[in-house]
mmCIF file of C-alpha atoms in Angstrom:
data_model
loop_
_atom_site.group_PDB
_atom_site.id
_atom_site.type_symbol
_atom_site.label_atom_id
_atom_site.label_comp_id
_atom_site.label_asym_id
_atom_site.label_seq_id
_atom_site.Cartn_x
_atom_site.Cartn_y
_atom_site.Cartn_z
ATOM 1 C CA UNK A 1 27.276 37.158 31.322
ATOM 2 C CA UNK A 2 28.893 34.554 29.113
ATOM 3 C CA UNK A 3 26.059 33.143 26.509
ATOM 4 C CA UNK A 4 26.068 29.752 25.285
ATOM 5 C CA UNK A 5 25.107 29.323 21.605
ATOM 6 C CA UNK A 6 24.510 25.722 22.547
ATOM 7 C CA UNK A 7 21.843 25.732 25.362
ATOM 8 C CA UNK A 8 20.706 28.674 22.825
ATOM 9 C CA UNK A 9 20.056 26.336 19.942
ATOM 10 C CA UNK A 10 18.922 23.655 22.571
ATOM 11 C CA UNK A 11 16.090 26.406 23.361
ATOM 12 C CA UNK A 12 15.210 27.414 19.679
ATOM 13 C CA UNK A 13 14.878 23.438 18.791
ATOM 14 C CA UNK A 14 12.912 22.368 21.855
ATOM 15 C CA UNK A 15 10.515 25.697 20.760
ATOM 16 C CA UNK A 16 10.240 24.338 16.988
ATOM 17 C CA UNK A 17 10.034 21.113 17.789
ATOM 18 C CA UNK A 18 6.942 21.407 20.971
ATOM 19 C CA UNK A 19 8.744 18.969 22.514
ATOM 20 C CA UNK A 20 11.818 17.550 24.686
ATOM 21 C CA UNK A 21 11.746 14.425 23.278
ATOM 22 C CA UNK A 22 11.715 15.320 19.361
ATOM 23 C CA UNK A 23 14.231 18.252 20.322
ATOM 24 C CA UNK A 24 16.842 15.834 22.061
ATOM 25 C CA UNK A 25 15.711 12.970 18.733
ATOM 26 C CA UNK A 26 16.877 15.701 16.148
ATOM 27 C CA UNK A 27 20.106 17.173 18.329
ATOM 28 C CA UNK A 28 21.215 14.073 18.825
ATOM 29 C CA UNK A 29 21.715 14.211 22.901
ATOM 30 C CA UNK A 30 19.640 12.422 25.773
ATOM 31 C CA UNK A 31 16.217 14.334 27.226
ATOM 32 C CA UNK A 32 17.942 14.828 30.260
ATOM 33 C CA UNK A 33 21.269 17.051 28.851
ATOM 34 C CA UNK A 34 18.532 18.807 27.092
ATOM 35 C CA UNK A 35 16.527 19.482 29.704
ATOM 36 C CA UNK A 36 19.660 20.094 31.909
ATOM 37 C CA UNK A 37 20.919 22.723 29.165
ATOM 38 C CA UNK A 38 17.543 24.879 28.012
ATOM 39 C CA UNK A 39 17.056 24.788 32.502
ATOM 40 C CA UNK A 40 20.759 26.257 32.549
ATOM 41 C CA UNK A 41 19.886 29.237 30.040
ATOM 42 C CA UNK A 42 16.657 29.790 32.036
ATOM 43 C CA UNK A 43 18.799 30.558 35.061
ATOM 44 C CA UNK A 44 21.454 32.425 33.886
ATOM 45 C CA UNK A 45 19.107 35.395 32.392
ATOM 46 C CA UNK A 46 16.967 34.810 35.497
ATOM 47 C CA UNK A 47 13.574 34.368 33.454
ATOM 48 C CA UNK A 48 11.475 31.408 32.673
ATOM 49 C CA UNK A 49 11.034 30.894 28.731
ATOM 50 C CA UNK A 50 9.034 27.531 28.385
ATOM 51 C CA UNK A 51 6.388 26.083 30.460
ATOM 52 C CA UNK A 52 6.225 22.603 31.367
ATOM 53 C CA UNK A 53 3.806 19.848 31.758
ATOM 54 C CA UNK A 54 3.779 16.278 31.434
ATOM 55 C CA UNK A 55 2.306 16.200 28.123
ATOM 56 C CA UNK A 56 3.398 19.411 26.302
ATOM 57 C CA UNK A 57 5.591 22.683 26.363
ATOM 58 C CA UNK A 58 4.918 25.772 25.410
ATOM 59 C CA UNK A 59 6.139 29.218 24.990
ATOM 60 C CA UNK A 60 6.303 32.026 27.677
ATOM 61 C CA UNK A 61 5.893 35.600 26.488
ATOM 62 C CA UNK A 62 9.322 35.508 27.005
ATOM 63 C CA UNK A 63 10.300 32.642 25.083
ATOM 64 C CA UNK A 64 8.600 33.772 21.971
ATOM 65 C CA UNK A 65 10.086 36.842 22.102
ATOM 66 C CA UNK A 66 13.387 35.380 22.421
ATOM 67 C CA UNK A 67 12.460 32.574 19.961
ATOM 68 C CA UNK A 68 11.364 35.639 17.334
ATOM 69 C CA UNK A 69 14.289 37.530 17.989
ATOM 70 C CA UNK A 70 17.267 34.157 17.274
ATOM 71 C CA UNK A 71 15.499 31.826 15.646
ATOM 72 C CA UNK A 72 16.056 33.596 12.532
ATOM 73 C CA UNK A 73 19.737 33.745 12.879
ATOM 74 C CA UNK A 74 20.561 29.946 13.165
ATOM 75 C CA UNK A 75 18.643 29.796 10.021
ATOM 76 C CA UNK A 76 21.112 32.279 8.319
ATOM 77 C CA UNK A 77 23.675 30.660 9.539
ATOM 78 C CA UNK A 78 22.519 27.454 8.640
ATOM 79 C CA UNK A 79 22.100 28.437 5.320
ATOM 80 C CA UNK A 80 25.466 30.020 5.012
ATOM 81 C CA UNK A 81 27.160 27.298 5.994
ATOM 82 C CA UNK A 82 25.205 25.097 3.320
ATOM 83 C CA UNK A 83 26.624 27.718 1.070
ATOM 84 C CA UNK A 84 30.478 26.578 1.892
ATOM 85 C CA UNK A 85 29.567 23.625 -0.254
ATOM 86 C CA UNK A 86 30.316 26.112 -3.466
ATOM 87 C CA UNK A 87 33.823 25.492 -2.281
ATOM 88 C CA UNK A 88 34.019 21.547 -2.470
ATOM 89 C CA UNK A 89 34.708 19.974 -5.363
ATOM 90 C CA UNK A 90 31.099 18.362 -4.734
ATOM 91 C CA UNK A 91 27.901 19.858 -3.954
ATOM 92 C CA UNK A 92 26.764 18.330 -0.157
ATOM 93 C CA UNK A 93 24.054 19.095 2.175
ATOM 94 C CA UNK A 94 20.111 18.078 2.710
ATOM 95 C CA UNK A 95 17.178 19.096 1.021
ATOM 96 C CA UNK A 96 14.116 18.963 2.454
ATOM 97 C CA UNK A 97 10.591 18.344 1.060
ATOM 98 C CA UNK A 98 7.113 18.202 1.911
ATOM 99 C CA UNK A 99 4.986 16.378 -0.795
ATOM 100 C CA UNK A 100 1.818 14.015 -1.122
ATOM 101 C CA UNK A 101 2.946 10.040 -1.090
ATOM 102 C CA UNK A 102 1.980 9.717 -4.219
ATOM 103 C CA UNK A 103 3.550 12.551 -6.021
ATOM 104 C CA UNK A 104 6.896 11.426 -4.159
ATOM 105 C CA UNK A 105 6.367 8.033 -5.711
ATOM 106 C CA UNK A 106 5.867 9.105 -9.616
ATOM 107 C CA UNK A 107 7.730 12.369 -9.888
ATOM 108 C CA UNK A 108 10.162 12.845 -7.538
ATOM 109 C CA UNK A 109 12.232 9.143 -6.757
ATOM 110 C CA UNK A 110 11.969 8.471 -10.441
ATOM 111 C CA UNK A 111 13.666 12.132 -11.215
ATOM 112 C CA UNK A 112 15.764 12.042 -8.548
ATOM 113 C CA UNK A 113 17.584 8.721 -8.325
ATOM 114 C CA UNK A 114 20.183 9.502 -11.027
ATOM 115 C CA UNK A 115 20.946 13.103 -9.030
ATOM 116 C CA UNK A 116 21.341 10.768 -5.905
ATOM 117 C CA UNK A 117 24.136 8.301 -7.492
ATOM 118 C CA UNK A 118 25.719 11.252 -8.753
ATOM 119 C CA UNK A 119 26.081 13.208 -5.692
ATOM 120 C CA UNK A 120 26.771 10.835 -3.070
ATOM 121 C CA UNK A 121 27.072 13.977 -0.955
ATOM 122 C CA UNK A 122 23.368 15.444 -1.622
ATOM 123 C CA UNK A 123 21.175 13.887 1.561
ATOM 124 C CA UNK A 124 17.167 14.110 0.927
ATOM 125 C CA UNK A 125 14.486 14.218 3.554
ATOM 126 C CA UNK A 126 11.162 13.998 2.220
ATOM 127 C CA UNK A 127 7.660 14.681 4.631
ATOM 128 C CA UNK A 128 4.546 12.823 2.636
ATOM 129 C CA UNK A 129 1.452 13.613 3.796
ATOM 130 C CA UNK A 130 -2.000 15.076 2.445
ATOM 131 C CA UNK A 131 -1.875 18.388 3.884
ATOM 132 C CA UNK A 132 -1.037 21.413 3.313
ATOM 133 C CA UNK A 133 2.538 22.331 5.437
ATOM 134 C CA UNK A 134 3.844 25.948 5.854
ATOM 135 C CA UNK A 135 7.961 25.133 4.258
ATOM 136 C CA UNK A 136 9.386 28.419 5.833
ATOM 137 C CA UNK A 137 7.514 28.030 9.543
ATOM 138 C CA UNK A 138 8.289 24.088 9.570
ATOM 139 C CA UNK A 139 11.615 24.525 7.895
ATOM 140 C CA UNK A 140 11.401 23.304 4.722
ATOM 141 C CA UNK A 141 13.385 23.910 1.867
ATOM 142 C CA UNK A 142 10.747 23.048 -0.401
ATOM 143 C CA UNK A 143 7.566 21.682 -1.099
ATOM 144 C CA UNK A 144 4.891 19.984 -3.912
ATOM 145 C CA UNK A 145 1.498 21.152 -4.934
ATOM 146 C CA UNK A 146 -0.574 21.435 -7.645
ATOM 147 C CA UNK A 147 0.207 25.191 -9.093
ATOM 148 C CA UNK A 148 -3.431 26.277 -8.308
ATOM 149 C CA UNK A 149 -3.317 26.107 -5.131
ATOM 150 C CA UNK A 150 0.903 27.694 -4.546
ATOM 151 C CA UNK A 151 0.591 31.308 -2.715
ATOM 152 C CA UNK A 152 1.620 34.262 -5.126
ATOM 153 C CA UNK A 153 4.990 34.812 -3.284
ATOM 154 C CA UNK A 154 6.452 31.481 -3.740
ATOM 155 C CA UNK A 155 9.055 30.396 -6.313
ATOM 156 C CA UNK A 156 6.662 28.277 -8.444
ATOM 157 C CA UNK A 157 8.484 25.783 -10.985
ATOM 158 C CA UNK A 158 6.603 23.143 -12.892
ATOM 159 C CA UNK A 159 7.689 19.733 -12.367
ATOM 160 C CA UNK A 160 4.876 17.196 -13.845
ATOM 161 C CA UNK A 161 2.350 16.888 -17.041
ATOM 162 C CA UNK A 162 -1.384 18.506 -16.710
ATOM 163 C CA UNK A 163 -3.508 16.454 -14.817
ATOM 164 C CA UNK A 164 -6.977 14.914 -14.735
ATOM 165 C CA UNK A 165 -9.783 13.868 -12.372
ATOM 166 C CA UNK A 166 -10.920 10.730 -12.826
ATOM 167 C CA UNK A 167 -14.175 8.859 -11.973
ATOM 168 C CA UNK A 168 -13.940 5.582 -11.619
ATOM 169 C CA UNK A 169 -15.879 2.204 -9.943
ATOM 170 C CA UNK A 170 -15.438 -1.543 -10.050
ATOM 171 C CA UNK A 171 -17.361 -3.555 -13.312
ATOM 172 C CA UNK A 172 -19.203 -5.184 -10.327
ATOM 173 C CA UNK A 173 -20.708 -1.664 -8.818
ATOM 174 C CA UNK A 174 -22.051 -0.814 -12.428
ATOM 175 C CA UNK A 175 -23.404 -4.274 -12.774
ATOM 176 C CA UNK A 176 -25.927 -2.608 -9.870
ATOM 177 C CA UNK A 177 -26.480 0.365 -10.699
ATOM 178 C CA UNK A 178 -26.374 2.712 -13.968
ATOM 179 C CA UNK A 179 -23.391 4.551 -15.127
ATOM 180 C CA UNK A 180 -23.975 8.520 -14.522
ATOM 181 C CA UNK A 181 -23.978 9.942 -17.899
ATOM 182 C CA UNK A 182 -24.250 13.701 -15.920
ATOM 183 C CA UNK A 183 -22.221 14.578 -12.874
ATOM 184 C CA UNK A 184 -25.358 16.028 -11.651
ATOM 185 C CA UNK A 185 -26.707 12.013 -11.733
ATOM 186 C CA UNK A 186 -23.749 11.221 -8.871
ATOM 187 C CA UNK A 187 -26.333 12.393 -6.251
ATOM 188 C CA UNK A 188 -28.290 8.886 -7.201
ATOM 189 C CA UNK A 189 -25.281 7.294 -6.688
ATOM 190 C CA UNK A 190 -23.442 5.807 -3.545
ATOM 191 C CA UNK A 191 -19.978 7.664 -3.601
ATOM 192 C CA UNK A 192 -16.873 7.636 -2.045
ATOM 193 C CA UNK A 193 -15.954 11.033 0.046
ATOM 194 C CA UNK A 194 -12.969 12.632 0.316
ATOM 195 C CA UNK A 195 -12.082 14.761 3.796
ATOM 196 C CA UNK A 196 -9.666 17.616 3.060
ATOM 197 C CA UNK A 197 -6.781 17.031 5.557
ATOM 198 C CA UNK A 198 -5.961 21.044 5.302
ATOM 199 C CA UNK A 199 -9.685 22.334 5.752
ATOM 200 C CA UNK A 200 -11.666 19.503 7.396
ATOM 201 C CA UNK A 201 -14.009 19.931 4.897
ATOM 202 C CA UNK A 202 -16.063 17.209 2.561
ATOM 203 C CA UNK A 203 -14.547 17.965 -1.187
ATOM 204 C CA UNK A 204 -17.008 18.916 -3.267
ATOM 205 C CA UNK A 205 -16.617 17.349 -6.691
ATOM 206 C CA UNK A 206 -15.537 19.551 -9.810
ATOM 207 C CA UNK A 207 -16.391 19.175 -13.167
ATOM 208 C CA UNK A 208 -15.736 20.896 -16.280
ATOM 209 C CA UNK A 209 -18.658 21.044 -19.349
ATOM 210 C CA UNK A 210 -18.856 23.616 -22.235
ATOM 211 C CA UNK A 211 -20.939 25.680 -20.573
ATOM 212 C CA UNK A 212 -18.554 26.391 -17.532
ATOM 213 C CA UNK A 213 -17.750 24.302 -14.107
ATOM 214 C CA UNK A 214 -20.458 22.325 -12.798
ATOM 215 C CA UNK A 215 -19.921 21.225 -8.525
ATOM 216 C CA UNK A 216 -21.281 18.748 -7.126
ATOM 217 C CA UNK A 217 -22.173 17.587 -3.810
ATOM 218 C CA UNK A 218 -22.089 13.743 -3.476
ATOM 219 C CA UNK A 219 -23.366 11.367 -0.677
ATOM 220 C CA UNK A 220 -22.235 7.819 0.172
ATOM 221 C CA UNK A 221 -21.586 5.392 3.082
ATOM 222 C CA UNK A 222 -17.569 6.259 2.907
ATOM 223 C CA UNK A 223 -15.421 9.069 3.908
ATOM 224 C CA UNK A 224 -11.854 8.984 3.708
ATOM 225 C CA UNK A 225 -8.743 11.944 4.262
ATOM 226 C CA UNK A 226 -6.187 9.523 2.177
ATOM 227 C CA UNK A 227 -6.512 8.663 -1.743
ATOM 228 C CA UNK A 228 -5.483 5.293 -1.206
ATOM 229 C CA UNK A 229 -8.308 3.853 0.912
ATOM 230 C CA UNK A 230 -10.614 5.360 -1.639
ATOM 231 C CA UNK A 231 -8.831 3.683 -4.279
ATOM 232 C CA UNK A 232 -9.337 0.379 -2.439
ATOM 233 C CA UNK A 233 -12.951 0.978 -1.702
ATOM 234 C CA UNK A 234 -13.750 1.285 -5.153
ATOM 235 C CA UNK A 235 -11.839 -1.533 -6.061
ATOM 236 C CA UNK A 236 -14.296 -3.388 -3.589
ATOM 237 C CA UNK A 237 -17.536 -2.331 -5.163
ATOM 238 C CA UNK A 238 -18.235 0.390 -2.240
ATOM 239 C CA UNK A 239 -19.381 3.235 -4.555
ATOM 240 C CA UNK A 240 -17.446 5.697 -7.585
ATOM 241 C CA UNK A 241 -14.360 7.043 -6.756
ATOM 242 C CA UNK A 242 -13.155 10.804 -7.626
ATOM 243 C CA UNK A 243 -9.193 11.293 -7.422
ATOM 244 C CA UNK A 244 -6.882 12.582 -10.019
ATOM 245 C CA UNK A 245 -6.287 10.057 -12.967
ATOM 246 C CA UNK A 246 -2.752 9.026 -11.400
ATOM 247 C CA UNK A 247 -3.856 7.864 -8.158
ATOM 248 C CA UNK A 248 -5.964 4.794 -9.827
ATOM 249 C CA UNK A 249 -2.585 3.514 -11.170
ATOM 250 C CA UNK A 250 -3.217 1.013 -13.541
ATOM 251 C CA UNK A 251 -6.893 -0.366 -12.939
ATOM 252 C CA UNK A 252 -8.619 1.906 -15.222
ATOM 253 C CA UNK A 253 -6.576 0.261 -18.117
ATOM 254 C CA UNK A 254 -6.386 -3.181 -16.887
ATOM 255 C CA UNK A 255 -10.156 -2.789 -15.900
ATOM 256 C CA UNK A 256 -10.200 -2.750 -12.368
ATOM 257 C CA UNK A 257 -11.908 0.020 -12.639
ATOM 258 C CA UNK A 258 -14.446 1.524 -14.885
ATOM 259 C CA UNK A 259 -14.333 4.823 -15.839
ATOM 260 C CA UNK A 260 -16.843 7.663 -16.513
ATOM 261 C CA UNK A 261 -17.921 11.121 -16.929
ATOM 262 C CA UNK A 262 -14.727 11.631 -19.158
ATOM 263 C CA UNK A 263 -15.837 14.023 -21.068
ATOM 264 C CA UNK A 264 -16.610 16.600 -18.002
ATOM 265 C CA UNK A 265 -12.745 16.159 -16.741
ATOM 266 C CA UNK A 266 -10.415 18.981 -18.646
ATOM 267 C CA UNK A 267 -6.631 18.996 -17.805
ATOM 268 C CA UNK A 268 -5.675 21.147 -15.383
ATOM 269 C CA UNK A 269 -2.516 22.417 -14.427
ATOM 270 C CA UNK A 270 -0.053 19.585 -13.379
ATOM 271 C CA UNK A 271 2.485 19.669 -9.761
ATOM 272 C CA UNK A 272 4.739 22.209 -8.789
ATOM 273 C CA UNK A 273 7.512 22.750 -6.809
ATOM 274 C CA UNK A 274 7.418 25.975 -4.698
ATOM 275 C CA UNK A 275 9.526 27.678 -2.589
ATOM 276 C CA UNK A 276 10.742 30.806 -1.001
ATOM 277 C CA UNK A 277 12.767 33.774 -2.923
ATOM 278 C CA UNK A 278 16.158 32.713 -1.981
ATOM 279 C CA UNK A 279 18.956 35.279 -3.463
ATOM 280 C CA UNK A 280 21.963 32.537 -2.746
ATOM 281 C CA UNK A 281 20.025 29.210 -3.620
ATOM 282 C CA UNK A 282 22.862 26.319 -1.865
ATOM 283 C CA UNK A 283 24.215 24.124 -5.103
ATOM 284 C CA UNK A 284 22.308 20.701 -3.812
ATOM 285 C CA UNK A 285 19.266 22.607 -3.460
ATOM 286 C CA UNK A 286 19.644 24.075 -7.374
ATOM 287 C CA UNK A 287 20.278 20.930 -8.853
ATOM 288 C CA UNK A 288 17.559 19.052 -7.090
ATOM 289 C CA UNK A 289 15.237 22.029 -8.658
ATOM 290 C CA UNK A 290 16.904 21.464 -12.026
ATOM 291 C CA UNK A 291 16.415 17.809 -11.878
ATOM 292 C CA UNK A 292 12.657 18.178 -10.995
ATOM 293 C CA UNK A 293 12.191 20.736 -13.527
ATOM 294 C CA UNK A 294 9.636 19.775 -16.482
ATOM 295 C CA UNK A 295 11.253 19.317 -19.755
ATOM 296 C CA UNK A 296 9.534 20.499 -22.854
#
């Protein structure tokens, strides 16, 4: 039977992707030729590997097998033909990375622009969102987090200053009511929630004090899963913001934004980029790493 490599990869992509449409979007042929080609592959070894409805598709038992046996290999071979870069006098290929907006907007631009005019050959893709993405299932070549919160077996490279948490409300909020001198005084206090995109879950505020953490469980009118709209809502008098110092920008210093509770925010450690142990690393992904790194 003669096999197709390209109604193959039409299959693996369609599988990745959950869909015809985003398949055919990233292939770069019409829904039809896709359909037409992953249909043509079903027939010729005489088994059905997706199922079909107007809405979604999904694997057969079949299909994941299949998907778990080649999907693998396209990635090898993807990567190994990143790795005939080495043999151009310039390094070339995309990098991809997941990272939060706002960690894209004051780390990685900034660091990056100068690699970018350099190597007019280097393509980034960046993904910016608040949650928590698997890089190797979602085919990533890297991704952001604070270094807390990076699983042991990733690559783990520093790329920003310590951070702290902040909290923070408009002059007009404290006008109303008193500033907290305790975190354990928030409870009296209308704050601003945050929604974990990865868990679901209500964040539960962390402090730091002498005598060990101290967690605290807030109430308020306002729930939020993005830092920005909390930002905003403070800014309009809704209740006390917690966020990491960065995310208020510059109200706290141009007074905005008042802050408090200082004293119970320690540093803690700063962004990461993390990745999978890669033997043969391609050269645009090493010098994207070495231009994110953290200097001394």
């Amino acid at each position: 039977m003669k096999r197709n490599l390209n109604d193959l990869l039409s299959f693996v992509t369609v599988a990745r992707e959950g869909s015809f449409t985003r398949a055919a979007a990233q292939l770069g042929v019409t829904q039809p030729a896709l359909s037409h080609a992953v249909s043509g592959l079903e027939e010729r070894l005489q088994i059905r590997l997706l199922t079909r409805t107007t809405r979604s598709v999904s694997l057969t038992a079949a299909g994941e097998r299949l998907l778990q046996a080649i999907g693998n290999r396209f990635d090898e071979i993807e990567a190994e033909l990143d790795m005939l870069t080495e043999l151009r006098d310039k390094p070339a290929g995309t990098v991809r990375i997941t990272c939060g907006p706002n960690v894209l907007h004051n780390i990685l631009l900034p660091k990056l622009t100068p690699l970018l005019r350099d190597y007019p050959d280097i393509n980034l893709e960046f993904d910016a969102n608040h949650g928590f993405r698997n890089i190797v299932t979602d085919r990533f070549d890297a991704g952001v987090r604070m270094g807390d919160t990076i699983d042991k077996d990733m690559v783990a490279v520093p790329i920003g200053s310590p951070l702290r948490m902040a909290a923070a409300a408009s002059p007009d909020y404290f006008s109303r009511y008193a500033r907290p001198q305790t975190p354990q005084e928030l409870v009296h206090h209308r704050c601003i929630n945050m929604r974990m995109p990865a868990s679901g879950r209500i964040y539960v505020w962390e402090f730091d004090s002498e005598e060990g953490p101290v967690n605290v469980r807030v109430n308020g009118q306002l729930v939020f899963n993005t830092s920005a709209h909390i930002v905003d809502a403070a800014l309009a008098g809704l209740g006390i913001a917690f966020l990491p110092e960065e995310e208020f920008g510059s109200h706290i210093n141009e007074g905005r934004l008042v802050r408090v509770l200082e004293a119970w925010c320690k540093p803690f450690p700063g962004y990461y980029l993390y990745y999978p142990s890669r033997k043969q690393p391609s050269p645009a992904f090493s010098l994207v790493v070495e231009a994110l790194k953290l200097r001394a």
